[in-house]
CSV table of C-alpha atoms in Angstrom, one decimal:
chain,number,residue,atom,x,y,z
A,1,UNK,CA,-22.4,11.9,18.9
A,2,UNK,CA,-24.8,11.9,16.0
A,3,UNK,CA,-24.8,8.6,14.1
A,4,UNK,CA,-25.5,10.3,10.7
A,5,UNK,CA,-23.2,13.3,11.2
A,6,UNK,CA,-19.8,13.3,9.3
A,7,UNK,CA,-16.7,13.8,11.4
A,8,UNK,CA,-13.4,14.9,9.9
A,9,UNK,CA,-10.7,12.7,11.7
A,10,UNK,CA,-7.1,13.5,12.5
A,11,UNK,CA,-4.2,11.4,13.7
A,12,UNK,CA,-0.6,12.3,14.8
A,13,UNK,CA,2.6,11.3,13.2
A,14,UNK,CA,5.4,10.2,15.5
A,15,UNK,CA,8.8,12.0,15.7
A,16,UNK,CA,7.3,15.5,15.9
A,17,UNK,CA,6.0,15.5,12.4
A,18,UNK,CA,2.6,16.9,13.2
A,19,UNK,CA,-1.0,16.0,12.5
A,20,UNK,CA,-2.2,13.7,9.7
A,21,UNK,CA,-5.5,13.8,7.9
A,22,UNK,CA,-7.6,10.7,8.3
A,23,UNK,CA,-10.7,9.7,6.3
A,24,UNK,CA,-14.0,11.4,7.3
A,25,UNK,CA,-16.4,9.1,9.1
A,26,UNK,CA,-20.0,9.1,10.2
A,27,UNK,CA,-21.0,8.6,13.8
A,28,UNK,CA,-22.1,5.1,13.3
A,29,UNK,CA,-18.7,4.1,11.9
A,30,UNK,CA,-16.9,4.3,15.2
A,31,UNK,CA,-17.3,2.4,18.5
A,32,UNK,CA,-16.4,5.5,20.5
A,33,UNK,CA,-19.2,7.2,22.3
A,34,UNK,CA,-17.6,10.6,21.9
A,35,UNK,CA,-14.8,12.3,19.9
A,36,UNK,CA,-12.9,15.5,20.8
A,37,UNK,CA,-13.1,18.5,18.5
A,38,UNK,CA,-9.8,20.2,17.8
A,39,UNK,CA,-9.3,24.0,18.0
A,40,UNK,CA,-6.3,25.9,16.7
A,41,UNK,CA,-3.6,26.3,19.3
A,42,UNK,CA,-4.5,23.3,21.4
A,43,UNK,CA,-2.1,20.6,22.3
A,44,UNK,CA,-3.0,17.0,21.3
A,45,UNK,CA,-1.1,13.8,22.3
A,46,UNK,CA,-1.3,10.2,21.3
A,47,UNK,CA,-1.4,8.0,24.5
A,48,UNK,CA,0.2,5.1,22.7
A,49,UNK,CA,3.1,7.0,20.9
A,50,UNK,CA,3.7,10.2,22.8
A,51,UNK,CA,7.0,8.6,24.0
A,52,UNK,CA,8.2,8.7,20.3
A,53,UNK,CA,7.1,12.2,19.5
A,54,UNK,CA,3.4,11.8,18.7
A,55,UNK,CA,2.4,15.2,20.1
A,56,UNK,CA,1.4,18.4,18.2
A,57,UNK,CA,0.0,21.9,18.6
A,58,UNK,CA,-3.1,22.1,16.4
A,59,UNK,CA,-2.5,24.3,13.3
A,60,UNK,CA,-5.4,26.3,11.7
A,61,UNK,CA,-6.0,23.7,8.9
A,62,UNK,CA,-6.9,21.1,11.5
A,63,UNK,CA,-9.3,23.2,13.5
A,64,UNK,CA,-12.7,21.5,13.5
A,65,UNK,CA,-11.2,18.0,13.0
A,66,UNK,CA,-11.9,15.3,15.6
A,67,UNK,CA,-9.8,12.8,17.5
A,68,UNK,CA,-10.7,9.7,19.5
A,69,UNK,CA,-10.3,9.4,23.3
A,70,UNK,CA,-6.9,7.8,22.6
A,71,UNK,CA,-5.7,11.4,21.8
A,72,UNK,CA,-6.2,13.7,24.9
A,73,UNK,CA,-6.5,17.4,24.0
A,74,UNK,CA,-5.1,20.2,26.2
A,75,UNK,CA,-5.7,23.9,26.2
A,76,UNK,CA,-2.6,26.0,26.4
A,77,UNK,CA,-2.8,28.7,29.1
A,78,UNK,CA,-1.6,31.7,27.0
A,79,UNK,CA,-0.9,33.8,30.1
A,80,UNK,CA,1.8,31.2,31.0
A,81,UNK,CA,3.0,29.7,27.7
A,82,UNK,CA,3.4,30.9,24.2
A,83,UNK,CA,1.7,28.6,21.7
A,84,UNK,CA,4.6,28.8,19.2
A,85,UNK,CA,7.1,28.0,21.9
A,86,UNK,CA,5.0,24.9,23.0
A,87,UNK,CA,4.8,23.8,19.3
A,88,UNK,CA,8.6,23.6,19.2
A,89,UNK,CA,8.9,22.2,22.7
A,90,UNK,CA,6.8,19.1,21.8
A,91,UNK,CA,9.1,18.4,18.8
A,92,UNK,CA,12.1,18.2,21.1
A,93,UNK,CA,13.3,14.5,21.5
A,94,UNK,CA,14.5,14.9,25.1
A,95,UNK,CA,10.9,15.7,26.1
A,96,UNK,CA,9.7,12.4,24.4
A,97,UNK,CA,12.3,10.6,26.5
A,98,UNK,CA,10.7,12.0,29.7
A,99,UNK,CA,7.4,10.6,28.6
A,100,UNK,CA,8.6,7.0,27.9
A,101,UNK,CA,6.7,4.5,30.0
A,102,UNK,CA,9.0,2.5,32.3
A,103,UNK,CA,9.3,-1.2,32.4
A,104,UNK,CA,8.9,-4.0,29.9
A,105,UNK,CA,6.7,-4.0,26.8
A,106,UNK,CA,7.0,-0.2,26.4
A,107,UNK,CA,5.2,-0.3,23.0
A,108,UNK,CA,2.1,-1.6,24.7
A,109,UNK,CA,2.0,1.1,27.4
A,110,UNK,CA,0.4,4.5,27.2
A,111,UNK,CA,1.4,7.9,28.3
A,112,UNK,CA,-1.4,9.3,30.5
A,113,UNK,CA,-2.5,12.9,30.6
A,114,UNK,CA,-1.4,13.0,34.2
A,115,UNK,CA,2.1,12.0,33.1
A,116,UNK,CA,2.3,14.7,30.5
A,117,UNK,CA,1.0,17.3,33.0
A,118,UNK,CA,3.5,16.4,35.6
A,119,UNK,CA,6.5,16.3,33.3
A,120,UNK,CA,9.0,19.2,34.0
A,121,UNK,CA,9.9,21.3,31.0
A,122,UNK,CA,12.0,24.4,30.4
A,123,UNK,CA,9.5,27.4,30.6
A,124,UNK,CA,11.1,30.8,30.8
A,125,UNK,CA,9.0,34.0,31.0
A,126,UNK,CA,6.7,34.9,28.1
A,127,UNK,CA,9.0,37.4,26.5
A,128,UNK,CA,11.8,34.9,26.4
A,129,UNK,CA,9.5,32.2,25.1
A,130,UNK,CA,8.5,34.5,22.3
A,131,UNK,CA,12.0,35.4,21.4
A,132,UNK,CA,13.0,31.8,21.3
A,133,UNK,CA,10.0,30.8,19.3
A,134,UNK,CA,10.6,33.6,16.7
A,135,UNK,CA,14.2,32.4,16.2
A,136,UNK,CA,13.1,28.8,15.8
A,137,UNK,CA,10.3,29.8,13.5
A,138,UNK,CA,12.7,31.6,11.2
A,139,UNK,CA,15.2,28.7,11.2
A,140,UNK,CA,12.5,26.0,10.6
A,141,UNK,CA,10.9,28.1,7.8
A,142,UNK,CA,14.2,28.1,5.9
A,143,UNK,CA,14.7,24.4,6.4
A,144,UNK,CA,11.1,23.8,5.3
A,145,UNK,CA,11.8,25.7,2.0
A,146,UNK,CA,14.8,23.5,1.4
A,147,UNK,CA,12.7,20.4,2.1
A,148,UNK,CA,10.1,21.6,-0.5
A,149,UNK,CA,12.9,22.1,-3.1
A,150,UNK,CA,14.2,18.6,-2.4
A,151,UNK,CA,10.7,17.2,-2.9
A,152,UNK,CA,10.3,19.0,-6.2
A,153,UNK,CA,13.7,17.8,-7.3
A,154,UNK,CA,12.8,14.2,-6.5
A,155,UNK,CA,9.4,14.5,-8.4
A,156,UNK,CA,11.3,16.0,-11.4
A,157,UNK,CA,13.8,13.1,-11.3
A,158,UNK,CA,11.0,10.5,-11.3
A,159,UNK,CA,9.2,12.3,-14.1
A,160,UNK,CA,12.4,12.4,-16.2
A,161,UNK,CA,13.0,8.7,-15.6
A,162,UNK,CA,9.5,7.7,-16.5
A,163,UNK,CA,9.5,9.9,-19.6
A,164,UNK,CA,12.7,8.4,-20.8
A,165,UNK,CA,11.4,4.9,-20.6
A,166,UNK,CA,8.1,5.9,-22.2
A,167,UNK,CA,10.0,7.1,-25.2
A,168,UNK,CA,11.9,3.8,-25.4
A,169,UNK,CA,8.7,1.7,-25.6
A,170,UNK,CA,8.9,1.6,-29.4
A,171,UNK,CA,11.9,-0.7,-29.3
A,172,UNK,CA,11.6,-4.4,-30.0
A,173,UNK,CA,10.5,-6.4,-26.9
A,174,UNK,CA,13.1,-8.7,-25.5
A,175,UNK,CA,12.3,-11.7,-23.2
A,176,UNK,CA,14.2,-11.3,-19.9
A,177,UNK,CA,15.1,-15.0,-19.9
A,178,UNK,CA,17.1,-14.3,-23.1
A,179,UNK,CA,19.3,-11.6,-21.5
A,180,UNK,CA,19.4,-12.7,-17.8
A,181,UNK,CA,20.6,-16.0,-16.3
A,182,UNK,CA,19.4,-17.2,-12.9
A,183,UNK,CA,22.4,-17.7,-10.6
A,184,UNK,CA,21.9,-20.1,-7.7
A,185,UNK,CA,25.0,-21.0,-5.6
A,186,UNK,CA,23.7,-22.9,-2.6
A,187,UNK,CA,25.0,-22.3,0.9
A,188,UNK,CA,24.9,-25.0,3.6
A,189,UNK,CA,24.9,-23.0,6.9
A,190,UNK,CA,27.3,-24.3,9.5
A,191,UNK,CA,25.8,-23.9,13.0
A,192,UNK,CA,28.9,-22.1,14.5
A,193,UNK,CA,29.7,-19.9,11.5
A,194,UNK,CA,28.3,-16.3,11.1
A,195,UNK,CA,26.3,-15.3,8.1
A,196,UNK,CA,25.1,-11.9,6.9
A,197,UNK,CA,21.9,-11.7,4.9
A,198,UNK,CA,20.7,-9.0,2.4
A,199,UNK,CA,17.3,-7.4,2.2
A,200,UNK,CA,15.9,-5.2,-0.4
A,201,UNK,CA,13.9,-2.0,0.3
A,202,UNK,CA,10.8,-1.3,-1.8
A,203,UNK,CA,10.5,1.6,-4.3
A,204,UNK,CA,14.0,1.3,-5.6
A,205,UNK,CA,15.7,2.2,-2.3
A,206,UNK,CA,18.3,-0.5,-2.7
A,207,UNK,CA,19.9,-3.3,-0.7
A,208,UNK,CA,20.4,-3.3,3.1
A,209,UNK,CA,22.4,-5.6,5.3
A,210,UNK,CA,20.9,-7.6,8.2
A,211,UNK,CA,23.0,-8.1,11.3
A,212,UNK,CA,25.2,-11.2,11.2
A,213,UNK,CA,23.8,-14.3,12.9
A,214,UNK,CA,25.0,-17.8,13.6
A,215,UNK,CA,24.1,-20.6,11.1
A,216,UNK,CA,22.1,-22.2,14.0
A,217,UNK,CA,19.9,-19.1,14.1
A,218,UNK,CA,19.0,-19.0,10.5
A,219,UNK,CA,15.5,-20.1,9.5
A,220,UNK,CA,14.8,-23.3,7.5
A,221,UNK,CA,14.8,-21.4,4.2
A,222,UNK,CA,17.3,-22.3,1.5
A,223,UNK,CA,20.2,-19.8,1.2
A,224,UNK,CA,22.4,-18.8,-1.7
A,225,UNK,CA,25.6,-16.8,-2.3
A,226,UNK,CA,25.3,-13.1,-3.4
A,227,UNK,CA,27.9,-11.8,-5.9
A,228,UNK,CA,28.4,-8.3,-7.2
A,229,UNK,CA,26.9,-6.9,-10.4
A,230,UNK,CA,23.7,-9.1,-10.2
A,231,UNK,CA,20.1,-8.0,-10.6
A,232,UNK,CA,18.5,-9.1,-7.3
A,233,UNK,CA,14.7,-9.5,-7.4
A,234,UNK,CA,12.5,-10.0,-4.3
A,235,UNK,CA,9.9,-12.5,-5.4
A,236,UNK,CA,7.4,-11.3,-2.9
A,237,UNK,CA,7.9,-7.5,-3.1
A,238,UNK,CA,9.1,-7.0,-6.7
A,239,UNK,CA,5.7,-5.5,-7.6
A,240,UNK,CA,6.5,-2.7,-5.2
A,241,UNK,CA,10.0,-1.9,-6.7
A,242,UNK,CA,12.0,-4.3,-4.4
A,243,UNK,CA,14.6,-4.9,-7.1
A,244,UNK,CA,18.3,-3.8,-6.8
A,245,UNK,CA,21.8,-4.3,-8.1
A,246,UNK,CA,24.3,-6.0,-5.9
A,247,UNK,CA,27.7,-4.4,-5.5
A,248,UNK,CA,31.1,-5.2,-3.9
A,249,UNK,CA,29.6,-4.4,-0.5
A,250,UNK,CA,27.5,-7.5,-0.9
A,251,UNK,CA,30.4,-9.8,-1.5
A,252,UNK,CA,30.2,-12.7,1.1
A,253,UNK,CA,26.6,-12.1,1.9
A,254,UNK,CA,23.8,-14.6,1.4
A,255,UNK,CA,20.2,-14.3,0.4
A,256,UNK,CA,17.2,-16.7,0.9
A,257,UNK,CA,15.5,-18.4,-1.9
A,258,UNK,CA,13.1,-15.4,-1.9
A,259,UNK,CA,15.7,-13.3,-3.7
A,260,UNK,CA,16.1,-14.2,-7.3
A,261,UNK,CA,19.7,-13.5,-8.5
A,262,UNK,CA,20.3,-12.9,-12.1
A,263,UNK,CA,23.6,-12.5,-14.1
A,264,UNK,CA,23.3,-10.3,-17.1
A,265,UNK,CA,24.4,-11.2,-20.7
A,266,UNK,CA,26.5,-8.8,-22.8
A,267,UNK,CA,23.3,-7.6,-24.5
A,268,UNK,CA,21.9,-5.8,-21.4
A,269,UNK,CA,22.9,-3.1,-18.9
A,270,UNK,CA,21.3,-4.2,-15.7
A,271,UNK,CA,21.2,-0.6,-14.5
A,272,UNK,CA,18.8,0.0,-17.3
A,273,UNK,CA,16.5,-2.9,-16.3
A,274,UNK,CA,16.7,-1.8,-12.6
A,275,UNK,CA,15.6,1.7,-13.4
A,276,UNK,CA,12.8,0.4,-15.7
A,277,UNK,CA,11.4,-1.7,-12.9
A,278,UNK,CA,11.2,1.3,-10.6
A,279,UNK,CA,8.9,3.1,-13.1
A,280,UNK,CA,5.1,2.7,-12.8
A,281,UNK,CA,5.1,0.8,-16.1
A,282,UNK,CA,7.8,-1.5,-14.8
A,283,UNK,CA,6.0,-2.2,-11.5
A,284,UNK,CA,2.7,-2.8,-13.4
A,285,UNK,CA,4.4,-5.3,-15.6
A,286,UNK,CA,5.7,-7.2,-12.5
A,287,UNK,CA,2.3,-7.0,-10.8
A,288,UNK,CA,0.6,-8.5,-13.9
A,289,UNK,CA,2.5,-11.8,-13.2
A,290,UNK,CA,2.5,-11.9,-9.4
A,291,UNK,CA,0.1,-14.4,-7.9
A,292,UNK,CA,-1.8,-14.2,-4.6
A,293,UNK,CA,-5.1,-12.9,-3.4
A,294,UNK,CA,-3.6,-10.5,-0.8
A,295,UNK,CA,-1.7,-7.6,-2.5
A,296,UNK,CA,1.2,-7.7,-0.1
A,297,UNK,CA,1.5,-11.4,-0.4
A,298,UNK,CA,1.9,-11.7,-4.1
A,299,UNK,CA,4.7,-14.0,-5.3
A,300,UNK,CA,6.7,-13.6,-8.5
A,301,UNK,CA,7.8,-16.9,-9.9
A,302,UNK,CA,11.1,-17.3,-11.8
A,303,UNK,CA,9.3,-18.6,-14.8
A,304,UNK,CA,7.0,-15.7,-15.0
A,305,UNK,CA,9.8,-13.1,-14.4
A,306,UNK,CA,11.9,-14.6,-17.1
A,307,UNK,CA,9.0,-14.7,-19.5
A,308,UNK,CA,8.4,-11.0,-19.2
A,309,UNK,CA,9.3,-8.9,-22.3
A,310,UNK,CA,10.9,-5.5,-22.0
A,311,UNK,CA,11.5,-3.0,-24.8
A,312,UNK,CA,15.3,-2.9,-25.1
A,313,UNK,CA,17.2,-0.3,-27.1
A,314,UNK,CA,20.8,-0.9,-28.2
A,315,UNK,CA,23.3,-1.7,-25.5
A,316,UNK,CA,24.9,1.7,-26.1
A,317,UNK,CA,21.6,3.5,-25.6
A,318,UNK,CA,20.9,1.5,-22.4
A,319,UNK,CA,24.3,2.7,-21.1
A,320,UNK,CA,23.6,6.3,-22.0
A,321,UNK,CA,20.2,6.2,-20.2
A,322,UNK,CA,21.6,4.4,-17.2
A,323,UNK,CA,24.5,6.9,-16.8
A,324,UNK,CA,22.2,9.9,-17.1
A,325,UNK,CA,19.9,8.4,-14.4
A,326,UNK,CA,22.9,7.5,-12.3
A,327,UNK,CA,23.9,11.2,-12.3
A,328,UNK,CA,20.4,12.3,-11.3
A,329,UNK,CA,20.4,9.7,-8.6
A,330,UNK,CA,23.8,10.9,-7.2
A,331,UNK,CA,22.4,14.5,-7.1
A,332,UNK,CA,19.3,13.3,-5.2
A,333,UNK,CA,21.5,11.3,-2.8
A,334,UNK,CA,23.5,14.4,-2.0
A,335,UNK,CA,20.2,16.2,-1.5
A,336,UNK,CA,19.0,13.4,0.9
A,337,UNK,CA,22.3,13.8,2.9
A,338,UNK,CA,21.4,17.5,3.2
A,339,UNK,CA,18.0,16.5,4.6
A,340,UNK,CA,19.8,14.3,7.2
A,341,UNK,CA,21.9,17.3,8.1
A,342,UNK,CA,18.7,19.4,8.3
A,343,UNK,CA,17.3,17.0,11.0
A,344,UNK,CA,20.6,17.2,12.9
A,345,UNK,CA,20.6,21.0,12.7
A,346,UNK,CA,17.0,21.2,13.9
A,347,UNK,CA,17.7,19.0,16.9
A,348,UNK,CA,20.8,21.1,17.7
A,349,UNK,CA,18.7,24.3,17.5
A,350,UNK,CA,16.1,22.7,19.8
A,351,UNK,CA,18.7,21.6,22.3
A,352,UNK,CA,20.2,25.1,22.3
A,353,UNK,CA,16.8,26.7,22.7
A,354,UNK,CA,15.7,24.6,25.6
A,355,UNK,CA,19.0,24.8,27.5
A,356,UNK,CA,19.2,28.5,27.4
A,357,UNK,CA,21.9,28.7,24.7
A,358,UNK,CA,19.9,30.2,21.8
């Protein structure tokens, strides 16, 4: 390997999602003595994650890219196997199950080339492989077009949201501490009682529920009650959009002191604030107050959050904007549900194809 030569690097997504482009490197930027050069139609596997679908047939756009020795590369014998058939086969979850290393600490074990080569797979004659591949190609192409439409719709929703808030920046700034009140209702965990905690996903993806645990299993953090219709702010991930509104589903849940819980005044619609903090401008505003030298360890203080000023239109206008964005969000949620159905349909097609029912 030439120390000064540039090498285009590829990796593999898990769960059958194909290859991923990595940054180009020079030969002196890797400790590996050799890299493998990919060619269209080869099969490449991740030793570490093959058991969870990190296998792919190389598409034309990745021809000439390189992978490390952690990614064994195989030629497909075209007299025995159709390349398109194999590309669908390696995205079939039951195949991944057959590659799962046995024993404890599975995530630290690797699937060897010998294991892959010795794994039995359904392989009918070439004509049947081509027939199956053609049907799967047609189905996945249609599902792919739907996925592109969903992606464009989401991009449009985000653009509309950000544009709406940009137009509202001419309104008088309002200090958050004037329209939000911190709510802290302490919980004293009892060792034998069960408690369910909330968490907040980044990028405006809402609240999730952690499995219930006994009070004796809780950490030494301070805990507080969660009530509906509150703006919940993660003080360590707010800069990344980890802000959400609690609902009736969160009644009876608790949150650690890392979740700042705010009750709104009559002057503000917390949906409006929540949407604002999902925009780039909103996240930048949060980031400007978060402390910490490591980006993912920045902490937002209550004082700094409450001191932030946000341009607030009239309450009626806030409600109009929130309702419009709610409707857009509902549409996107239905689209996401269709995406889940698409995954289910794809797996059903693969199961049918590789069990002789397609």
